[in-house]
């Protein structure tokens, strides 16, 4: 990512959070992908519903 953006590592943040498969749609897919679709550059090729 830093090479693609031509920026240093200090400009990129990455967060990791454990989520069970049963919680994925409610805790991640809906709020972070569906509700923020206009901010997603590379959309997922799946629909967990």
XYZ file of N, CA and C in Angstrom:
147
model
N 0.825 -1.177 0.000
C 0.000 0.000 0.000
C 0.873 1.245 0.000
N 1.934 1.225 0.773
C 2.782 2.415 0.815
C 3.434 2.681 -0.533
N 3.790 1.621 -1.260
C 4.365 1.821 -2.595
C 3.327 2.382 -3.556
N 2.106 1.840 -3.507
C 1.045 2.306 -4.401
C 0.723 3.774 -4.156
N 0.665 4.158 -2.898
C 0.344 5.543 -2.542
C 1.561 6.456 -2.547
N 2.739 5.845 -2.726
C 3.995 6.592 -2.703
C 4.113 7.417 -1.420
N 3.884 6.737 -0.285
C 3.986 7.407 1.010
C 4.687 6.482 2.000
N 5.066 7.028 3.130
C 5.759 6.257 4.144
C 4.815 5.445 5.012
N 5.395 4.484 5.746
C 4.595 3.650 6.638
C 3.898 4.465 7.718
N 4.439 5.608 8.070
C 3.819 6.437 9.094
C 2.519 7.082 8.620
N 2.196 6.943 7.338
C 0.962 7.507 6.779
C -0.161 6.487 6.665
N 0.104 5.231 7.042
C -0.880 4.158 6.871
C -1.185 3.524 8.224
N -2.465 3.298 8.501
C -2.888 2.613 9.722
C -3.632 1.341 9.348
N -3.418 0.296 10.128
C -4.095 -0.981 9.904
C -4.613 -1.461 11.249
N -5.878 -1.837 11.292
C -6.456 -2.371 12.512
C -6.915 -3.802 12.295
N -6.734 -4.630 13.306
C -7.162 -6.027 13.240
C -8.039 -6.297 14.451
N -9.187 -6.892 14.203
C -10.141 -7.180 15.267
C -10.708 -8.573 15.043
N -10.733 -9.395 16.086
C -11.317 -10.729 15.977
C -12.837 -10.627 15.928
N -13.436 -11.285 14.939
C -14.887 -11.317 14.783
C -15.271 -12.744 14.426
N -16.254 -13.289 15.122
C -16.681 -14.652 14.812
C -17.456 -14.659 13.497
N -17.462 -15.785 12.801
C -18.218 -15.864 11.545
C -19.695 -15.492 11.708
N -20.285 -15.838 12.847
C -21.699 -15.517 13.081
C -21.939 -14.020 13.242
N -20.922 -13.279 13.658
C -21.055 -11.836 13.877
C -20.619 -11.007 12.675
N -20.013 -11.640 11.673
C -19.392 -10.930 10.552
C -20.345 -9.952 9.856
N -21.522 -10.406 9.493
C -22.455 -9.553 8.752
C -22.873 -8.338 9.573
N -23.253 -8.558 10.830
C -23.747 -7.460 11.664
C -22.647 -6.504 12.112
N -21.464 -7.027 12.435
C -20.409 -6.186 12.999
C -19.451 -5.599 11.971
N -19.336 -6.234 10.806
C -18.361 -5.763 9.820
C -19.007 -5.457 8.474
N -19.629 -6.449 7.863
C -20.112 -6.295 6.495
C -21.141 -5.174 6.357
N -22.141 -5.180 7.213
C -23.185 -4.147 7.100
C -22.655 -2.748 7.425
N -22.027 -2.524 8.595
C -21.612 -1.149 8.911
C -20.411 -0.639 8.117
N -19.471 -1.520 7.789
C -18.240 -1.055 7.140
C -18.232 -1.195 5.627
N -19.052 -2.067 5.081
C -19.056 -2.276 3.628
C -20.355 -1.779 3.002
N -21.485 -2.226 3.477
C -22.778 -1.796 2.918
C -23.030 -0.311 3.204
N -22.918 0.072 4.481
C -23.251 1.448 4.871
C -22.228 2.483 4.410
N -21.032 2.040 4.019
C -19.993 2.967 3.555
C -19.558 2.622 2.132
N -20.485 2.122 1.338
C -20.172 1.651 -0.019
C -19.487 2.718 -0.866
N -19.843 3.974 -0.662
C -19.245 5.043 -1.471
C -17.782 5.315 -1.114
N -17.298 4.746 -0.003
C -15.899 4.935 0.385
C -15.031 3.721 0.067
N -15.634 2.647 -0.426
C -14.900 1.406 -0.712
C -14.357 1.461 -2.136
N -13.045 1.414 -2.262
C -12.412 1.441 -3.585
C -12.507 0.075 -4.261
N -12.161 -0.987 -3.542
C -12.229 -2.357 -4.062
C -13.330 -3.070 -3.302
N -14.462 -3.236 -3.943
C -15.611 -3.860 -3.296
C -15.432 -5.383 -3.257
N -15.938 -6.044 -2.212
C -15.795 -7.493 -2.112
C -16.612 -8.207 -3.182
N -16.187 -9.394 -3.542
C -16.885 -10.180 -4.553
C -17.815 -11.204 -3.947
N -18.318 -10.930 -2.759
C -19.209 -11.863 -2.073
C -20.334 -11.101 -1.400
N -21.373 -11.813 -1.047
C -22.497 -11.260 -0.305
C -22.861 -12.285 0.760
N -22.561 -12.014 2.023
C -22.767 -13.019 3.059
C -24.227 -13.259 3.432
N -25.131 -12.533 2.833
C -26.537 -12.647 3.235
C -27.251 -13.747 2.534
